[in-house]
Short mmCIF file of C-alpha atoms in Angstrom, two decimals:
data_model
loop_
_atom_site.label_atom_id
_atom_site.label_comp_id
_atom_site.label_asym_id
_atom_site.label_seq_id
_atom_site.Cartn_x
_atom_site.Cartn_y
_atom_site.Cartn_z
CA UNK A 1 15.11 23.51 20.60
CA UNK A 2 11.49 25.16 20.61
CA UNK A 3 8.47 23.57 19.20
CA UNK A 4 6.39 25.69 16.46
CA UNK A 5 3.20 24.47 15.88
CA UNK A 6 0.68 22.66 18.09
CA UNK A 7 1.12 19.10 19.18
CA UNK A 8 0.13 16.57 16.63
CA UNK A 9 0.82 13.26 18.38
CA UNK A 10 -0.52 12.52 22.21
CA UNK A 11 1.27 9.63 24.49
CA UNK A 12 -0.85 6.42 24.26
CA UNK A 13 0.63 3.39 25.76
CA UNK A 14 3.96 2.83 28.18
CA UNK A 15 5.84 -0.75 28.43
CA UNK A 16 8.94 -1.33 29.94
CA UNK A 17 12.02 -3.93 29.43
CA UNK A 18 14.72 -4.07 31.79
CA UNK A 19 17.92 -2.72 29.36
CA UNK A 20 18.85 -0.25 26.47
CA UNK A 21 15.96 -1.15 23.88
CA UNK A 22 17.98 -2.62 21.03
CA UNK A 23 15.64 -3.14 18.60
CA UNK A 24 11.70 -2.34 17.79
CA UNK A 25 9.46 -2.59 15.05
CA UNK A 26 5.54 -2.95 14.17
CA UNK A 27 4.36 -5.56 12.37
CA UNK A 28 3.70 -4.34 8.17
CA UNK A 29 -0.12 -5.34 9.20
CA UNK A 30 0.06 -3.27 12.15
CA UNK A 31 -1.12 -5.98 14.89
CA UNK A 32 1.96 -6.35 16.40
CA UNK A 33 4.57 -4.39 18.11
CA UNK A 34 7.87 -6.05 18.78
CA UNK A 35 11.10 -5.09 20.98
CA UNK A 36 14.06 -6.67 21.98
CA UNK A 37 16.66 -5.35 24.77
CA UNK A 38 20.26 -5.59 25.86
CA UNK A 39 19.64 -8.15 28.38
CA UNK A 40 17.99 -10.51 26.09
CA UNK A 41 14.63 -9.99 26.36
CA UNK A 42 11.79 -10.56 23.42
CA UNK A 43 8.40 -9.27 23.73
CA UNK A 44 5.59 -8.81 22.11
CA UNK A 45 3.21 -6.45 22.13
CA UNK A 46 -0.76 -7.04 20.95
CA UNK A 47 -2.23 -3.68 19.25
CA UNK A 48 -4.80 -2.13 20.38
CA UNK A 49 -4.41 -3.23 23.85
CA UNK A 50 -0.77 -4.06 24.12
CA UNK A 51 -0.84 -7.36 26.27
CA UNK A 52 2.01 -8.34 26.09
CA UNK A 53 3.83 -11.82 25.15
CA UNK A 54 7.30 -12.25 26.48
CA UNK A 55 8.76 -14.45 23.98
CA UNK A 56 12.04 -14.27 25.52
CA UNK A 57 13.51 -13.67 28.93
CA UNK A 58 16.46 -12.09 30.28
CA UNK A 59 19.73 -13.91 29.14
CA UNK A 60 22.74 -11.51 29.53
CA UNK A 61 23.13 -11.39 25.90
CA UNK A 62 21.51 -8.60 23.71
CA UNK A 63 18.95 -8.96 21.01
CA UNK A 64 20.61 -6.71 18.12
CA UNK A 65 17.98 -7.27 15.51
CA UNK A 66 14.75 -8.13 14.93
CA UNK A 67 11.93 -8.17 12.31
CA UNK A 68 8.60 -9.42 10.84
CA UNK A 69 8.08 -10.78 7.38
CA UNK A 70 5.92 -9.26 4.95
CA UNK A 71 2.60 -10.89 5.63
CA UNK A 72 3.20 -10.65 9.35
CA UNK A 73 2.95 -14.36 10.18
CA UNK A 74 6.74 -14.78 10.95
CA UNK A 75 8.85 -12.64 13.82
CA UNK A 76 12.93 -13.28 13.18
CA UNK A 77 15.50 -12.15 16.18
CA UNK A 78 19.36 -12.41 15.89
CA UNK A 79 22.18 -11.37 18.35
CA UNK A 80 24.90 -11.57 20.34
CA UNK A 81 24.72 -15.50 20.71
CA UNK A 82 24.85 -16.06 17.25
CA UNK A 83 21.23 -17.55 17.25
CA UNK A 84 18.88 -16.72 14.85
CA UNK A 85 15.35 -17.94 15.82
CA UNK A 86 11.48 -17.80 14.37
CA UNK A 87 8.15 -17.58 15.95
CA UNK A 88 5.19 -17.90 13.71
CA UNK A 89 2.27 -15.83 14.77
CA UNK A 90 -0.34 -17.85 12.80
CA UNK A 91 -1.69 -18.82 15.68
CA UNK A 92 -2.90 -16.84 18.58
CA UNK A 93 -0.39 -17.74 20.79
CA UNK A 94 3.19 -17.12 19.08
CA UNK A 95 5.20 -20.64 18.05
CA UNK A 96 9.31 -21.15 18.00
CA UNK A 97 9.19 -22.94 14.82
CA UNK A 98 13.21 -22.56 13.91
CA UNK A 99 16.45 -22.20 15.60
CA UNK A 100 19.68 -21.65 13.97
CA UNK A 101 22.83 -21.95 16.07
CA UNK A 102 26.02 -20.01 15.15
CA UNK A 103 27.74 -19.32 18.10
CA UNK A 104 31.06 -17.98 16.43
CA UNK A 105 29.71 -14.81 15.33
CA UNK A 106 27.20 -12.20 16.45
CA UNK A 107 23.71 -11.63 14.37
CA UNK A 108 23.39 -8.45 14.37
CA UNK A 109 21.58 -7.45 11.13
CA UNK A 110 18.39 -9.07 9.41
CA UNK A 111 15.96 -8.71 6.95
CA UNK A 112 13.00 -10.12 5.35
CA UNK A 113 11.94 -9.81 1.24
CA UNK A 114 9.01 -7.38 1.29
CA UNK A 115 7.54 -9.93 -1.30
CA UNK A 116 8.46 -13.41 -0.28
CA UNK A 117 8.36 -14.89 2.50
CA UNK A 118 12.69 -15.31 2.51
CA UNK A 119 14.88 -13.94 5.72
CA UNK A 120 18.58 -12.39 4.91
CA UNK A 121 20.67 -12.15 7.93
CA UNK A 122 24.21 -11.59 9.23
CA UNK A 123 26.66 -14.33 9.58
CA UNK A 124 30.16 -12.66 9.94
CA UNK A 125 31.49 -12.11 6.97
CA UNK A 126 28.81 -13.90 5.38
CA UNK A 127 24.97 -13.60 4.40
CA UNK A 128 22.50 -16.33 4.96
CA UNK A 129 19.22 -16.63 3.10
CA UNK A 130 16.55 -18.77 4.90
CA UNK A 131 13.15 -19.80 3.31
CA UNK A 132 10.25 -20.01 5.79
CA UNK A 133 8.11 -22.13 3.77
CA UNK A 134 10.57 -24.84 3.39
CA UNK A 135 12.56 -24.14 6.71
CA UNK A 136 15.63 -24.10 5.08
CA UNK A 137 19.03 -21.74 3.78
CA UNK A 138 19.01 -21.62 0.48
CA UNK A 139 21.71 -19.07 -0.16
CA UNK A 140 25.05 -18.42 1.23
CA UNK A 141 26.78 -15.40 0.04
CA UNK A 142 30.51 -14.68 0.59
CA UNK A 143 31.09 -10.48 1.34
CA UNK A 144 34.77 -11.95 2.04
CA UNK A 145 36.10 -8.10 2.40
CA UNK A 146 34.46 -7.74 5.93
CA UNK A 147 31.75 -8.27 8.66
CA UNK A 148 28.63 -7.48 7.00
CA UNK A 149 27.51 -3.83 8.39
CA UNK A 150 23.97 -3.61 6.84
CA UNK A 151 21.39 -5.53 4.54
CA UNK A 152 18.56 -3.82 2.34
CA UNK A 153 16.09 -5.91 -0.17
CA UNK A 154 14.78 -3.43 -3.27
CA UNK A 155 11.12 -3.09 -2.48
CA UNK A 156 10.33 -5.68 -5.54
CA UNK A 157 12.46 -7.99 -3.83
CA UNK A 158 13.85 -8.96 -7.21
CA UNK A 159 17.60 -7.74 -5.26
CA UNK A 160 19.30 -8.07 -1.84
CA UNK A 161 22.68 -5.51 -0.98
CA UNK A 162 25.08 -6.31 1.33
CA UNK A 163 27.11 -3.61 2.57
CA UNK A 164 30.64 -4.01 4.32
CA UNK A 165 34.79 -2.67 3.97
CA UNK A 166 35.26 -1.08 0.50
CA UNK A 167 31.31 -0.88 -0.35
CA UNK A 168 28.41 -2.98 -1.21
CA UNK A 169 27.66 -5.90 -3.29
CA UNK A 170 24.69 -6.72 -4.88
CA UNK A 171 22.87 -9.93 -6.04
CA UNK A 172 20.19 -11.19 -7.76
CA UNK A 173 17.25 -13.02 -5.67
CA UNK A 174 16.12 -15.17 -8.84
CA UNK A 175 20.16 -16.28 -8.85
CA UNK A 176 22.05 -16.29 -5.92
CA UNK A 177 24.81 -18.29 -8.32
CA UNK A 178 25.14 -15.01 -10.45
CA UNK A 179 28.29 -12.58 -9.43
CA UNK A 180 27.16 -9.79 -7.64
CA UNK A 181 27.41 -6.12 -9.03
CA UNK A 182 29.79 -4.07 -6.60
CA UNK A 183 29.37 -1.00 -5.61
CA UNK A 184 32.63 0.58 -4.58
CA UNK A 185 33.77 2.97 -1.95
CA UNK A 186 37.31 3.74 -0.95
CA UNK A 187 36.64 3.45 2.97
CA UNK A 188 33.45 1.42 3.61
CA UNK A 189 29.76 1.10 3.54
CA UNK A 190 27.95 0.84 7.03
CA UNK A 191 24.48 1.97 6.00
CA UNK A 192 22.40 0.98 2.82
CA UNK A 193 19.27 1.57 1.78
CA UNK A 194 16.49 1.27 -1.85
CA UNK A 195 14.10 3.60 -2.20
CA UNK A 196 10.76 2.67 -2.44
CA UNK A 197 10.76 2.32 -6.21
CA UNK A 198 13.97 0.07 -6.53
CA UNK A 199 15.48 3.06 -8.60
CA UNK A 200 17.75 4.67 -6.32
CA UNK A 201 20.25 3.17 -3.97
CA UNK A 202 21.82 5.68 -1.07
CA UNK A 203 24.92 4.41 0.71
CA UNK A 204 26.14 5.85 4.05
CA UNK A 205 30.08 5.96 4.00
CA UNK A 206 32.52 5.44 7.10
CA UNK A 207 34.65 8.41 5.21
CA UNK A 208 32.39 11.14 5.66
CA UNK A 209 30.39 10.77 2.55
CA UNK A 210 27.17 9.70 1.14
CA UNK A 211 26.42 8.00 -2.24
CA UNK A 212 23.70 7.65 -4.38
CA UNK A 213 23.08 5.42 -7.11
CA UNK A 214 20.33 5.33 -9.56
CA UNK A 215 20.26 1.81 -10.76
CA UNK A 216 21.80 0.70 -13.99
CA UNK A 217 23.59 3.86 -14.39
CA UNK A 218 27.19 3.21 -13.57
CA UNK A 219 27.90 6.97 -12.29
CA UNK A 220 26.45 7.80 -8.65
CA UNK A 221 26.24 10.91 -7.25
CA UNK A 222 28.49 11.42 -3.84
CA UNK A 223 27.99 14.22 -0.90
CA UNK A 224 30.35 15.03 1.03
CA UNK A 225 30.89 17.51 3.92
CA UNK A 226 29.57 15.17 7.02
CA UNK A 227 30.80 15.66 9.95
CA UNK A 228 31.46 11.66 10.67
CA UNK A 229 29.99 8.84 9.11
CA UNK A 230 26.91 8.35 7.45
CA UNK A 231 25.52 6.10 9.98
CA UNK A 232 21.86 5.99 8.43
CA UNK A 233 19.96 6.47 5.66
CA UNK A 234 16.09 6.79 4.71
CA UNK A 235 13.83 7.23 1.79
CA UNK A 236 9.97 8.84 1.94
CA UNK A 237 7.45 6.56 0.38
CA UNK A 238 6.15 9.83 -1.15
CA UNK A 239 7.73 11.61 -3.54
CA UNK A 240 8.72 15.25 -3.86
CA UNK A 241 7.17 17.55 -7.03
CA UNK A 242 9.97 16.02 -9.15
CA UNK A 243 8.34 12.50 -8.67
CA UNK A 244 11.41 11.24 -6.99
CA UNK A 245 11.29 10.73 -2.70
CA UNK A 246 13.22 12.57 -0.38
CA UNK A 247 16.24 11.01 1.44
CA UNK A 248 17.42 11.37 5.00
CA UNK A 249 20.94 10.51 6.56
CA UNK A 250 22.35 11.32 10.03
CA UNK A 251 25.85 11.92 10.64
CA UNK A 252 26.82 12.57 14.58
CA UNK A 253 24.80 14.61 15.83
CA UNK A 254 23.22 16.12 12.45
CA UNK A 255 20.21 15.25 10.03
CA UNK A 256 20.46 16.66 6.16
CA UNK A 257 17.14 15.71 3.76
CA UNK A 258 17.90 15.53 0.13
CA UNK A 259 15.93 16.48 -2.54
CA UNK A 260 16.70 15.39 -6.20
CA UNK A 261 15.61 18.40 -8.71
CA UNK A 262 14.63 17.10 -12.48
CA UNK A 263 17.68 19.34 -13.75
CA UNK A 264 20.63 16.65 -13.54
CA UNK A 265 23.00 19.34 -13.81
CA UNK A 266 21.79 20.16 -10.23
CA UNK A 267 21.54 16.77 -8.79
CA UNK A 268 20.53 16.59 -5.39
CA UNK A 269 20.20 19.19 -2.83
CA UNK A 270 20.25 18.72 0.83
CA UNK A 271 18.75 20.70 3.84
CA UNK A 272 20.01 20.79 7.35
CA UNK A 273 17.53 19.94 10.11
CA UNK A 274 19.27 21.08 13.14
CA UNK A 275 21.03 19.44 15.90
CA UNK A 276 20.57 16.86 18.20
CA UNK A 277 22.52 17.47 21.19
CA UNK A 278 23.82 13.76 20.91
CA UNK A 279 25.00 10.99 18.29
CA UNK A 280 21.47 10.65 16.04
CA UNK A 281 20.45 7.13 16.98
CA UNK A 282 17.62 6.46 14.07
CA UNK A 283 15.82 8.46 11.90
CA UNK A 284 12.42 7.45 9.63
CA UNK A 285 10.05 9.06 7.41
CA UNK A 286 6.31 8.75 8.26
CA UNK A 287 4.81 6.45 6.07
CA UNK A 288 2.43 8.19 3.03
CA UNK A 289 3.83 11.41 4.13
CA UNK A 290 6.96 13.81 4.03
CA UNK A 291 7.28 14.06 8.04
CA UNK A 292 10.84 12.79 9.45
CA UNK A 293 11.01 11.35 12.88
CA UNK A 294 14.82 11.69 14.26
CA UNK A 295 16.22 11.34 18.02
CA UNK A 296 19.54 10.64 19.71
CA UNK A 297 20.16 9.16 23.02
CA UNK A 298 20.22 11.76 25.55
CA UNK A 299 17.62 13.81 23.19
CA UNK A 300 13.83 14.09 22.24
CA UNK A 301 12.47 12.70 19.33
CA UNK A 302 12.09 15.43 16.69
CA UNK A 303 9.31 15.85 14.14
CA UNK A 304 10.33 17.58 10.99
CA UNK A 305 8.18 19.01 8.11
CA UNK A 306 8.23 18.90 4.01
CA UNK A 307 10.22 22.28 4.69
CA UNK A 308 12.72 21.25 7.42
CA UNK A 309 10.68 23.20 9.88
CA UNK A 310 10.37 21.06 13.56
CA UNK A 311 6.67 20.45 14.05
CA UNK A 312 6.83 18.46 17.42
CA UNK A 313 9.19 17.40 20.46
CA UNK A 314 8.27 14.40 22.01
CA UNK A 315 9.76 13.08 25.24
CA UNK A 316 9.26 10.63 27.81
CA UNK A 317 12.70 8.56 28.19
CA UNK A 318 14.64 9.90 31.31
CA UNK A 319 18.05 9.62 29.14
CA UNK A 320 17.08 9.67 25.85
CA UNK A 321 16.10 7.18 22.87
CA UNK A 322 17.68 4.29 20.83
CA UNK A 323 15.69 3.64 18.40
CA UNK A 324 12.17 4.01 16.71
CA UNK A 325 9.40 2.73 14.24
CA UNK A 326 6.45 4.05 12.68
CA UNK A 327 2.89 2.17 12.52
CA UNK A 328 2.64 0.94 8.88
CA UNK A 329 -0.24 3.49 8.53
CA UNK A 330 1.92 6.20 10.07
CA UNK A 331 -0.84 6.64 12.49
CA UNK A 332 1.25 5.52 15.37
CA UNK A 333 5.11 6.18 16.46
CA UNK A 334 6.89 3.94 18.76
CA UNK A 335 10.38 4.23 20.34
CA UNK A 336 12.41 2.57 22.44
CA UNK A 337 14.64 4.23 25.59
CA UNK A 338 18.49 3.93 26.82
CA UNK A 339 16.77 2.62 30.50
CA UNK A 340 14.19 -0.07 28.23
CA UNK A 341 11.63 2.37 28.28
CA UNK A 342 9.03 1.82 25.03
CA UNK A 343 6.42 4.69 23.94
CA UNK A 344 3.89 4.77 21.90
CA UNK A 345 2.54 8.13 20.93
CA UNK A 346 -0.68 8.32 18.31
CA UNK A 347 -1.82 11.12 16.23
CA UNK A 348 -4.69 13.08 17.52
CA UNK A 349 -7.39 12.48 15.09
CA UNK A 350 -10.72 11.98 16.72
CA UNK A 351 -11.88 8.78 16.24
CA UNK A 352 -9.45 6.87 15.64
CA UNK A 353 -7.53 4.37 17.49
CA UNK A 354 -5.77 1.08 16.88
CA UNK A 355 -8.75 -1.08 15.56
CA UNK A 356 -10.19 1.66 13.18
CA UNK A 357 -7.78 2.10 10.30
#
């Protein structure tokens, strides 16, 4: 794969964790960078200068998931021990201010409302609802059909979807108690995700298929034609000339962008990216702006334009990339490597840096 245009973003900063990165994300103010690793490790990362905080040390047990809440004063990890566990950052040296001990199943997906200051995570075949203000669950919610595969609040955190065997559920925030509206699939749903204006729900498929949903109509759309599952999903925070925002999904070693039209009778319309020459480990639209990030392990990290045309390569992990995460302000990308390798490439605007947006 050849690049076509000049080189947008420049390597800034280099850290290192001993294992596959698992997990990696910025903080939504931008102040933080977090990533977690097979081994076990935590760390934390201080913007502009990256020192770093190790909040947690090798263990032999992987960190699956990991993420900050909305006003950035909580960091949430869950994984393979079955521990979920909370550092505030209120101060400026990070605090353990919860642990919750479930050692029968893994936690390997978690969430926090973008509005509230409420954590969803994995439990099994369950999903837990903790409340960092009171330090307490305050929800338990029965999938029953399966280990939960994903979790997704709508961005007015008015509704949390759980998705798992035979589809997704979802329920109310202002009434746990209420029954959940399900959203059916024949095989199962491992991938779920709102767009940015709670109107559209996508749902990656373990049979090969993609579904969207605009909410409160009962009739979705469904693609079809992938060449395995739909293993991720992804919305733009902008939207296309239609006023709606484009949607991603990878499926092995593919990326398709779809585009809704305003003619219904045409629906959505997707666009092949190209290949990765390995499974597509994460993909992520660049925040206030049509620019998709993708990469696989064993691969580069590709940057893809409004037309599907590949703006940048980006390299620097000797086997490839796991995952990735874009700086709230899009100004920054930051992935993590199959050896624990973590990059941080910035956008070559001169003048700017960390502590200038």
């Amino acid at each position: 794969m050849r690049r076509t245009s000049k080189v947008e973003f420049k390597d800034t900063w280099r850290g290192e964790l001993s294992d596959y990165i698992q997990a990696i994300a910025w903080c939504p103010q931008g102040r933080y960078l977090a990533a977690s690793s097979a081994a076990g490790e935590v760390s934390l990362f201080a913007a502009p200068s990256f020192e770093t905080t190790i909040l947690q040390g090798e263990t032999g047990l992987s960190v699956d998931c990991l993420g900050f809440s909305y006003d950035g004063q909580f960091l949430a990890i869950g994984g393979q021990d079955g521990g979920l566990r909370i550092w505030s950052l209120a101060s400026d040296a990070p605090q353990l201010i919860a642990t919750l001990d479930n050692k029968s199943v893994w936690v390997d997906r978690l969430c926090w409302n973008p509005i509230t200051r409420e954590l969803a995570f994995s439990l099994g075949k369950y999903v837990q609802v903790w409340d960092a203000d009171n330090l307490e669950v305050v929800a338990t919610l029965s999938f029953s059909a399966s280990s939960v595969f994903d979790l997704a609040w709508s961005a007015d955190g008015k509704y949390l979807a759980v998705a798992g065997y035979q589809g997704a559920k979802v329920w109310q925030t202002g009434d746990w108690d209420a029954e959940a509206e399900v959203l059916e699939n024949a095989s199962a749903t491992v991938a779920i995700a709102w767009s940015p204006d709670s109107k559209f729900i996508a749902q990656g498929n373990l049979d090969n298929t993609l579904t969207v949903k605009a909410w409160g109509n009962p009739y979705p759309w469904l693609m079809q034609g992938f060449p395995g599952k739909v293993r991720q999903v992804a919305w733009s925070s902008l939207p296309n000339k239609f006023g709606f925002p484009l949607l991603a999904s990878c499926s092995g070693t593919a990326v398709v962008v779809w585009e809704k039209d305003i003619d219904e009778q045409i629906g959505w319309d997707g666009r092949i990216l190209g290949n990765h020459e390995a499974t597509v480990r994460a993909i992520a639209f660049q925040p206030d702006s049509l620019v998709l990030a993708s990469t696989a392990e064993n691969s580069w990290i590709a940057l893809w334009d409004r037309i599907g045309r590949l703006n940048q390569t980006l390299t620097g992990a000797i086997k490839g990339f796991s995952c990735l995460a874009w700086h709230p302000q899009g100004h920054h990308l930051a992935a993590g490597g199959v050896n624990g390798e973590i990059l941080v490439w910035s956008q070559n605007m001169r003048g700017r840096g960390f502590g200038r947006q």
